[in-house]
Short mmCIF file of C-alpha atoms and ligand atoms in Angstrom, two decimals:
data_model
loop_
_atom_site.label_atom_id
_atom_site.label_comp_id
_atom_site.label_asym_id
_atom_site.label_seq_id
_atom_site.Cartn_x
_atom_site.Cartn_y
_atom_site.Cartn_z
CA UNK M 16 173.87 99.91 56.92
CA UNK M 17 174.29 97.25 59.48
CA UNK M 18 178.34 98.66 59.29
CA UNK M 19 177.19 102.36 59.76
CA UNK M 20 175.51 101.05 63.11
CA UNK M 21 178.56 98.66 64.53
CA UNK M 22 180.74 101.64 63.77
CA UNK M 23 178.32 104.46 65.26
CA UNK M 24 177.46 101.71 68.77
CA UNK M 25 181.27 101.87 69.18
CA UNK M 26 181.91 105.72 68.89
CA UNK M 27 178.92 106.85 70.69
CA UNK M 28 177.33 105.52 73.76
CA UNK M 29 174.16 107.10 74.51
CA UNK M 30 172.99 107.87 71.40
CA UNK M 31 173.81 104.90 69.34
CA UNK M 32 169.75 103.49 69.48
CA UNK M 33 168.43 106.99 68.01
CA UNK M 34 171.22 107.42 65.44
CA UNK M 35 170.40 103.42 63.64
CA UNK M 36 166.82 103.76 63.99
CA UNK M 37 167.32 105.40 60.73
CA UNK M 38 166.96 104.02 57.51
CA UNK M 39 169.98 105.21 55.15
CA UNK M 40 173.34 105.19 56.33
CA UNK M 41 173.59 109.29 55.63
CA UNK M 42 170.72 109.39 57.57
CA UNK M 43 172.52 107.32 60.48
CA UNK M 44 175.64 109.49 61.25
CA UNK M 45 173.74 112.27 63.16
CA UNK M 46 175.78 115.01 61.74
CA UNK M 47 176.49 116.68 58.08
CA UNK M 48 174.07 114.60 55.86
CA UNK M 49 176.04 115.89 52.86
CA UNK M 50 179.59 115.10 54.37
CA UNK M 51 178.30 111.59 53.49
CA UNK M 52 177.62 111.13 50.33
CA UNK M 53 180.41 110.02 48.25
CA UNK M 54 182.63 112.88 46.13
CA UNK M 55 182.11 110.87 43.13
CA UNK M 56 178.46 110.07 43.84
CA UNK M 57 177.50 113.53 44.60
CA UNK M 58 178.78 115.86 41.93
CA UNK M 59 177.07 113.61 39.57
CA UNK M 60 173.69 112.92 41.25
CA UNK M 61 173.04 116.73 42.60
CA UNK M 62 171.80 118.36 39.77
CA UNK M 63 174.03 121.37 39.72
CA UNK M 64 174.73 121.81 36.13
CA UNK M 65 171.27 121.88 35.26
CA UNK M 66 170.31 125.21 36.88
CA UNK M 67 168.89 127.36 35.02
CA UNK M 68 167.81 130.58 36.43
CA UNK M 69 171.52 132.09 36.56
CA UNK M 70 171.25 132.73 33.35
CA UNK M 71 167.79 134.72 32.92
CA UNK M 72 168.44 137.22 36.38
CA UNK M 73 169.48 140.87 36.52
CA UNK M 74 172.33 140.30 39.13
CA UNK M 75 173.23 144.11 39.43
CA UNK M 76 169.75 145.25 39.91
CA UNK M 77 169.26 142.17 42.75
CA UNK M 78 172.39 143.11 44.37
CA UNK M 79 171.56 146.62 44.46
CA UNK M 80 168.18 145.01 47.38
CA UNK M 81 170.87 144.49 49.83
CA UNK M 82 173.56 147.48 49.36
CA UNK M 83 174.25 150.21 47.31
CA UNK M 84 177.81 148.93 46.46
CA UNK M 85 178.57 145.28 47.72
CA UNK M 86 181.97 145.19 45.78
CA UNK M 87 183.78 147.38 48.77
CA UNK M 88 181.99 146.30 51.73
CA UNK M 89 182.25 142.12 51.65
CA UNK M 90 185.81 141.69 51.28
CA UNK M 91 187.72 139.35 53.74
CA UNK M 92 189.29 142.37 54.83
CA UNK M 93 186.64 144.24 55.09
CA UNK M 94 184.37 141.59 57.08
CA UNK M 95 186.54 142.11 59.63
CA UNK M 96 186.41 145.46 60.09
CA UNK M 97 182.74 145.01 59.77
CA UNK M 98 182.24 142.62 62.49
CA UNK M 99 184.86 144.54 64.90
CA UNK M 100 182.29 147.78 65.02
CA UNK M 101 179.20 144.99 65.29
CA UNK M 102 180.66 143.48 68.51
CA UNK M 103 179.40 146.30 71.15
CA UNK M 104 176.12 147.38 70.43
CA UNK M 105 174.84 143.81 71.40
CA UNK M 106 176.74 143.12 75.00
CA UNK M 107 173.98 144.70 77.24
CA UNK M 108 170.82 142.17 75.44
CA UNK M 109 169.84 139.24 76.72
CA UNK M 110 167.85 137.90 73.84
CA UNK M 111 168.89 138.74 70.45
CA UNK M 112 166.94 141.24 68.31
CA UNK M 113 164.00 140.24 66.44
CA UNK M 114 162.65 141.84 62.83
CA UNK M 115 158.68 141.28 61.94
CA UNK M 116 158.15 138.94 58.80
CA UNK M 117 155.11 140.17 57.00
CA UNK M 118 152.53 137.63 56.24
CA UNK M 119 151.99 136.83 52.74
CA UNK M 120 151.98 133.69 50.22
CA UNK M 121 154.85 132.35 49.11
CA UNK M 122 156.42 129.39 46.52
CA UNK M 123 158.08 127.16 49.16
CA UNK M 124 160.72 124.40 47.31
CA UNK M 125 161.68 124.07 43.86
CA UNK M 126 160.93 122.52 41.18
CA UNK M 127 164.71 122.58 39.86
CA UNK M 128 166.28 120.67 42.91
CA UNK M 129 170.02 120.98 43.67
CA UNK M 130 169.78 117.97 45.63
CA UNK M 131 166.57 115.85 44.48
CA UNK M 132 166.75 112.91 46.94
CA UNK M 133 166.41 115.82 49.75
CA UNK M 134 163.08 116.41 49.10
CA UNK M 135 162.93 119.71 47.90
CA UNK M 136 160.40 119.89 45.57
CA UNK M 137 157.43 120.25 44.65
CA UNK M 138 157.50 123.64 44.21
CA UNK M 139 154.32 124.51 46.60
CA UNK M 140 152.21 127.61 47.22
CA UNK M 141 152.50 128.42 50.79
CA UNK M 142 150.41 131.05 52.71
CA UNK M 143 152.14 132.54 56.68
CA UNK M 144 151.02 134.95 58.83
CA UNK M 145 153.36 137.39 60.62
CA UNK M 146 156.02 136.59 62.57
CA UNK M 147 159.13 137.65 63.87
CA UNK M 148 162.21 136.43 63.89
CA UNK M 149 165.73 136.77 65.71
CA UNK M 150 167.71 139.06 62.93
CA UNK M 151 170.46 135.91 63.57
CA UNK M 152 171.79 132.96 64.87
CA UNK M 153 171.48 132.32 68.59
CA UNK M 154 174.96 133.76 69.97
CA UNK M 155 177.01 131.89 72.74
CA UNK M 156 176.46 134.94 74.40
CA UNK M 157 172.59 135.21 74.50
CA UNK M 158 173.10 131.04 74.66
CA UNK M 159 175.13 131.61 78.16
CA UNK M 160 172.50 134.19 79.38
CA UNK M 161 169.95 131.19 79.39
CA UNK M 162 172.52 128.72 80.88
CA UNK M 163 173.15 131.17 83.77
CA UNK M 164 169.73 132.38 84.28
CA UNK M 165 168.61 128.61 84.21
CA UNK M 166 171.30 126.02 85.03
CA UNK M 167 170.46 124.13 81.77
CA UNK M 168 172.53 121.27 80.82
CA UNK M 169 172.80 120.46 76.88
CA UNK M 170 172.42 117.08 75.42
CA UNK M 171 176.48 116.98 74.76
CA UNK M 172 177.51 117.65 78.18
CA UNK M 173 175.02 115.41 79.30
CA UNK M 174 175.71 112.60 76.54
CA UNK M 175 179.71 113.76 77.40
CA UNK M 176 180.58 114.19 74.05
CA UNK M 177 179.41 115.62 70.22
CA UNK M 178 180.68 115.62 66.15
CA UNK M 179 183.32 117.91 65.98
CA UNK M 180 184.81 118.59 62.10
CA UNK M 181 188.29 117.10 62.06
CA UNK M 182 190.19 120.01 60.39
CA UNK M 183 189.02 122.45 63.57
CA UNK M 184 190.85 119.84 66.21
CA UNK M 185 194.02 120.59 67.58
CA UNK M 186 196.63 117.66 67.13
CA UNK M 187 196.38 116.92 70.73
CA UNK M 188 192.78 115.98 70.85
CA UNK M 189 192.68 114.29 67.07
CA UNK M 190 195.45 111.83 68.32
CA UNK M 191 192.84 110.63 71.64
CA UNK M 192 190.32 109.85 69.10
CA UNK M 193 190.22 106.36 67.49
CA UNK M 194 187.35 106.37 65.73
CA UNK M 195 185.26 108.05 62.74
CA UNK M 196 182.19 108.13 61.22
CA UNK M 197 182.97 105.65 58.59
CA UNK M 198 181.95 107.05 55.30
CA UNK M 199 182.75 110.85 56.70
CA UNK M 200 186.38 110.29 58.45
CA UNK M 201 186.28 114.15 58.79
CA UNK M 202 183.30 113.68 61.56
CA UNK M 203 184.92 113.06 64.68
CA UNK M 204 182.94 111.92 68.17
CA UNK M 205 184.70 114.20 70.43
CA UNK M 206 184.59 113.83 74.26
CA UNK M 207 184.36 117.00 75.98
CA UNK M 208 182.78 118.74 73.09
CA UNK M 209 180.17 121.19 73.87
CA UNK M 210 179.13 124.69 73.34
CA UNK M 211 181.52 125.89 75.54
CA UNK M 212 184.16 123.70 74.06
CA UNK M 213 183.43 123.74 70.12
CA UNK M 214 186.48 122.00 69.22
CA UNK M 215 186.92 119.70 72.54
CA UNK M 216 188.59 120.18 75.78
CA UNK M 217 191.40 122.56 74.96
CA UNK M 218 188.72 124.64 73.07
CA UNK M 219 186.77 127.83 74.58
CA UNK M 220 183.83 130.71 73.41
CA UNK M 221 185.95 133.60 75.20
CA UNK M 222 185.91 136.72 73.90
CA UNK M 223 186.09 136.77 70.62
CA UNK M 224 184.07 134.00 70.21
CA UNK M 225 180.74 135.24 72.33
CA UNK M 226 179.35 136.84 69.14
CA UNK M 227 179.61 133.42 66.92
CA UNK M 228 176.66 131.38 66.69
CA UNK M 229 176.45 128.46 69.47
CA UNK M 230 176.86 125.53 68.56
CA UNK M 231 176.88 121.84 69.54
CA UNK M 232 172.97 122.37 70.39
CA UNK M 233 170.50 119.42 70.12
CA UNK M 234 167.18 120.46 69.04
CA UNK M 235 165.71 119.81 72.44
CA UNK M 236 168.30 122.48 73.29
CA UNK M 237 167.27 124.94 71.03
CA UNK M 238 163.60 124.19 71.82
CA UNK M 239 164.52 124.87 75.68
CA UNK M 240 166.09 128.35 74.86
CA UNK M 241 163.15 129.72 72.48
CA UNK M 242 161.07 128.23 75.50
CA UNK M 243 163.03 130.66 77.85
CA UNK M 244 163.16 133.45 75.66
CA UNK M 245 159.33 133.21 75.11
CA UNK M 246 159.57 132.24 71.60
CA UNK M 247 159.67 128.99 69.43
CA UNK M 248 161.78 127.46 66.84
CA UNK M 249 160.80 128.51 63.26
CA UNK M 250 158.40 125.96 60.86
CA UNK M 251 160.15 125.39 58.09
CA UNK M 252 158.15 127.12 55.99
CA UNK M 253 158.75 130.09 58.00
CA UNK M 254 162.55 129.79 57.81
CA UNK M 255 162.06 129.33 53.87
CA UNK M 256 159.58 131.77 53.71
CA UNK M 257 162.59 134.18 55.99
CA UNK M 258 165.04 133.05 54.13
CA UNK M 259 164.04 134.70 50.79
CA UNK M 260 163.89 137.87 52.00
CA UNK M 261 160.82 139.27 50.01
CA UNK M 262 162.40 137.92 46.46
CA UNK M 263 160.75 134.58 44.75
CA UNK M 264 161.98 131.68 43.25
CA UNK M 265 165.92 132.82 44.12
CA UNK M 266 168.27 130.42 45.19
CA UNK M 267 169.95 132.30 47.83
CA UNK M 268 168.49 134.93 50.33
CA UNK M 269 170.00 137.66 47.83
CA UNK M 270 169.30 136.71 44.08
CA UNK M 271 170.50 134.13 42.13
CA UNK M 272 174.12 134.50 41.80
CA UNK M 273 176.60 133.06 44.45
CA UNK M 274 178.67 136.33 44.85
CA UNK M 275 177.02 139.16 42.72
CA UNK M 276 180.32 141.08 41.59
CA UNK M 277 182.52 138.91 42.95
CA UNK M 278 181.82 139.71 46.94
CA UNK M 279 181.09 136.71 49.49
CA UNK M 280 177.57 136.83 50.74
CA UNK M 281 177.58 134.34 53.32
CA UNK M 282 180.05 132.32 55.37
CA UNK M 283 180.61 128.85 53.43
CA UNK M 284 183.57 126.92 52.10
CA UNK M 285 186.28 128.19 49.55
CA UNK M 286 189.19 125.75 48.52
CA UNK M 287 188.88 121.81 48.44
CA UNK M 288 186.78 120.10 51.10
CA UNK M 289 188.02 118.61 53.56
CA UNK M 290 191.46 119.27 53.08
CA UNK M 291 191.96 123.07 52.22
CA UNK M 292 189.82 125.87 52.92
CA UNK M 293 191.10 129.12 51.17
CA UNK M 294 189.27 131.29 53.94
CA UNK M 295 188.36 133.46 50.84
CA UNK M 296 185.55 135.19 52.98
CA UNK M 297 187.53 135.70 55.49
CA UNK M 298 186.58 132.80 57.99
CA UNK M 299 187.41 128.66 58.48
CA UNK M 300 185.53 128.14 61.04
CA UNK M 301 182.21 130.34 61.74
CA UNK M 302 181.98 134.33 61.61
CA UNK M 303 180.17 136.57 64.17
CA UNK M 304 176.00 136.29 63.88
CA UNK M 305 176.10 139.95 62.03
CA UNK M 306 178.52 139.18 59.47
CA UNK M 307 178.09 139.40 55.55
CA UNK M 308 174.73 141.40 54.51
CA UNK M 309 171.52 140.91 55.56
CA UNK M 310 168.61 139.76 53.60
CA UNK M 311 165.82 142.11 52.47
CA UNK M 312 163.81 141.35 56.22
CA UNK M 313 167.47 142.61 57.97
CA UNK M 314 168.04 138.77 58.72
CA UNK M 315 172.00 137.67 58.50
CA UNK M 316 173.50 134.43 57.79
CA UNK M 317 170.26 132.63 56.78
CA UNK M 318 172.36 130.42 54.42
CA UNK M 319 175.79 129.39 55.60
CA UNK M 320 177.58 130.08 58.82
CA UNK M 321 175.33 127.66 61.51
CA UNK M 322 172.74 125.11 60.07
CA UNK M 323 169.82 126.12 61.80
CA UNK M 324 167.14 123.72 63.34
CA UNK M 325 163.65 124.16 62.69
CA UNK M 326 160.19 122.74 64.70
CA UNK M 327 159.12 120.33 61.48
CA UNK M 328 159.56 116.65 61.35
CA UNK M 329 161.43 115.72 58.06
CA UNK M 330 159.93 114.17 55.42
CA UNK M 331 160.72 114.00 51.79
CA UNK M 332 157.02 113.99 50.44
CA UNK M 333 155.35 116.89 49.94
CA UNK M 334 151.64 117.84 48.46
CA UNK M 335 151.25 120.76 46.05
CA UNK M 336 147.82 121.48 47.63
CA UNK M 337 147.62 125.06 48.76
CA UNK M 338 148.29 125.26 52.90
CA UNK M 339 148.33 127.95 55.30
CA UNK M 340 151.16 128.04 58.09
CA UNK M 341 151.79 124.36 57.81
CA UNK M 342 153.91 122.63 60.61
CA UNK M 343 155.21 119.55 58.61
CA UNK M 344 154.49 115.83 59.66
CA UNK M 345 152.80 115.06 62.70
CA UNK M 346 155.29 112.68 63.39
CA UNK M 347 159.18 111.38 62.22
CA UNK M 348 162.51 110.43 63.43
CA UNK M 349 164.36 113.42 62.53
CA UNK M 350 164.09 117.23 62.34
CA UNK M 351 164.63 119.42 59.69
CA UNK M 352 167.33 121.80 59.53
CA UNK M 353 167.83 124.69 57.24
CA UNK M 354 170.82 126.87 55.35
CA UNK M 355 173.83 124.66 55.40
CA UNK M 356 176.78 125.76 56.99
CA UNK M 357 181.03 127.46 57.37
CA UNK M 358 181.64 123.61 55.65
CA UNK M 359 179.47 123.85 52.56
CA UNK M 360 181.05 123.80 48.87
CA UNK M 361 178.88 123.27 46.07
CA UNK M 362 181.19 119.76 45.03
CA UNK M 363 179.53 117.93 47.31
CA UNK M 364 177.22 120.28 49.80
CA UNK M 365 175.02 121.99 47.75
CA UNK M 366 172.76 123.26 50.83
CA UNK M 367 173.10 126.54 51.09
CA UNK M 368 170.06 127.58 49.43
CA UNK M 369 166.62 128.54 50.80
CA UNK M 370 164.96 125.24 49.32
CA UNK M 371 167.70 123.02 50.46
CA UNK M 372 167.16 120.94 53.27
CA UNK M 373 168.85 118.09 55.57
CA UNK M 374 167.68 116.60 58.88
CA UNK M 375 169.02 115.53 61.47
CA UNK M 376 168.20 113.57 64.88
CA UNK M 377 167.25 115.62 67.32
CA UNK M 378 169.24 114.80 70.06
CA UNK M 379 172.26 115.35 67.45
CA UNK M 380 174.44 118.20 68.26
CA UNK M 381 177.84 119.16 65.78
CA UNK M 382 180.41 121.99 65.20
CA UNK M 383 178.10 123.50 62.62
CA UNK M 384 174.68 123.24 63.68
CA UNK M 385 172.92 126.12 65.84
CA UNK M 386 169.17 127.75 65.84
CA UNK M 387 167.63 131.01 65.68
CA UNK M 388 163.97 131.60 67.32
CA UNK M 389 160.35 133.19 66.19
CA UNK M 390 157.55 134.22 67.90
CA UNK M 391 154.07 135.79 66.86
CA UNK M 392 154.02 138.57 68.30
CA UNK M 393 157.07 140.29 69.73
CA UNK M 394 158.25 139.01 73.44
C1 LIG N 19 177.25 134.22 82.83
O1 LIG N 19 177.90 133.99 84.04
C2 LIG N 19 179.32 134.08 83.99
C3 LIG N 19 179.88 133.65 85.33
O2 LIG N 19 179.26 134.37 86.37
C4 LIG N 19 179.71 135.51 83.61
O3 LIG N 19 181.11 135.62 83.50
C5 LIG N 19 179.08 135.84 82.26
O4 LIG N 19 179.35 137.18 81.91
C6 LIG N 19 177.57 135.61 82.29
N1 LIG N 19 177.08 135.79 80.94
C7 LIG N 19 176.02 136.51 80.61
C8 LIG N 19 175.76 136.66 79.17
O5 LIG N 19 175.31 137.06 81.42
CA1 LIG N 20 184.28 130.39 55.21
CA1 LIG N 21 172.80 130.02 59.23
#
């Protein structure tokens, strides 16, 4: 632990008291919790192999919720045709488009956790009222209509630097860095990083970039822009609740299996992590906000793509007594963040799943992690 300090003091400046506070050295590196974990360590302590449901769930008739025939339309190739025609219709908002989340009781958790030690059982009987929530991930370009309406600074610029994944770094940049988080080498404190700059200095959001998710936002950040946009960050319960799209006790926001009929459903990782990423659904790095199917509420990329922050404090003890729209702790070190992200594999990131979980610091900010907003009523 004490080493996971020293090493995080050296590479960071400002943020090096908030990051050690914690008490496990995953905890302490502000950034991918599961990037952490040891390869070895992980595949054997997640639980994967003993999930069951797979088995027992009509995977045609759950596909056949989201689209009448998913084998033709969530290709790579077709992804990008998809997201070219998506691109237009959203240049003119300001703030993205929300869909209303009917209130109703839900099983929050799971009693068959991927990822035990993440706290994400119980399973728990959880009642919400309405909401609604933005149909995705915060864009850079509704993120830059807040900037320029307001002048807001994020926590990077300000801090002058955030986590950037090493395999998204140009040569250039990698060879000015000389450190790493220790026990996740492919973390990499990059000065300059920021949303406008997702992979340093040399990096940019132009064009074709305004419709990906923002990243490199601190949760103070994302709280600032729901502010602005007269909305809030999601409970977690909400964002489970979201998540599911109508369907109980699924692991993803579409059924049970990973890619019903072979199709990619979300924006994760395909190859061998870190070193090779087979870009089998078409993207590396992140996709547009829009891409890959909705969920049965019309919300995209819950899982993969962006983590997402939430308002709860984290904790890994829950009760199974009955609540109604809770909040979480009243108090904690770290936030909760949902859905797991472009650099999850099941080997050792097992997180992109509506019960999964991870947390985070919240004046954290990374190449992966972004926020989408709720409100009660619509703004
Ligand atoms: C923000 O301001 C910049 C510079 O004036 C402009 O190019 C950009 O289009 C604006 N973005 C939005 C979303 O209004
Ligand atoms: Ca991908
Ligand atoms: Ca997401």
């Amino acid at each position: 632990m004490l080493f996971y300090c020293a090493f995080l003091l050296f590479s960071l400046n400002v943020k090096d008291d908030v990051l050690c506070v914690q008490s496990k050295p995953e905890l302490s590196v502000g950034t991918e919790h599961e990037t952490i974990v040891p390869l070895a360590a992980e595949s054997s302590s997640c639980g994967c192999h003993n999930l069951k449901r797979e088995a027992v769930v009509d995977i045609e008739k759950e596909s056949s919720i989201i689209t009448e025939n998913p084998s033709v339309k969530y290709s790579k190739k077709s992804n990008e045709r998809h997201t070219d025609t998506q691109t237009n219709g959203e240049e003119t908002d300001t703030r993205s488009q929300m869909v209303l989340i009917p209130g109703g009781v839900f099983l929050m958790g799971t009693d068959s956790p991927g990822i035990p030690q993440d706290g994400e059982g119980p399973q728990r009987r959880v009642h919400l009222d309405h909401f609604y929530m933005d149909a995705h991930e915060v864009s850079n370009r509704h993120f830059q209509s807040f900037i320029n309406a307001t002048g807001y600074i994020t926590e990077a610029e300000r801090f002058g630097d955030s986590f950037v994944f090493e395999g998204v770094l140009s040569e250039e940049v990698k060879s000015q860095i000389s450190q790493a988080v220790a026990a996740a080498p492919w973390w990499l404190p990059v000065r300059g990083a920021d949303w406008r700059h997702p992979e340093g200095p040399d990096s940019s959001i132009t064009d074709s970039r305004l419709d990906h998710p923002v990243l490199h936002v601190s949760w103070q950040d994302a709280v600032a822009y729901c502010s602005w946009a007269h909305k809030r960050l999601p409970t977690e319960a909400e964002w489970e609740y979201a998540c599911r799209g109508g369907l109980q006790e699924r692991l993803y926001p579409w059924g049970n299996k990973l890619k019903p009929k072979g199709q990619n459903y979300a924006n994760l990782w395909q190859g061998k992590f870190p070193t090779h990423n087979s870009e089998e659904d078409g993207y590396t790095k992140t996709s547009p906000v829009k891409s890959f199917p909705a969920n049965g509420y019309g919300l995209y990329n819950m899982v993969g793509n962006a983590w997402e922050w939430t308002s709860d404090w984290w904790t890994v003890h829950h009760t199974t007594d009955e609540r109604h729209n809770p909040a979480g702790p009243p108090s904690g070190t770290d936030r909760v963040k949902k859905g797991g992200s472009y650099m999850c594999h099941k080997s050792y990131c097992y997180r992109y799943r509506c019960a999964a979980r991870s947390q985070n610091t919240p004046d954290s900010s990374a190449s992966n992690l972004g926020f989408r907003c709720v409100s009660q009523e619509q703004p």
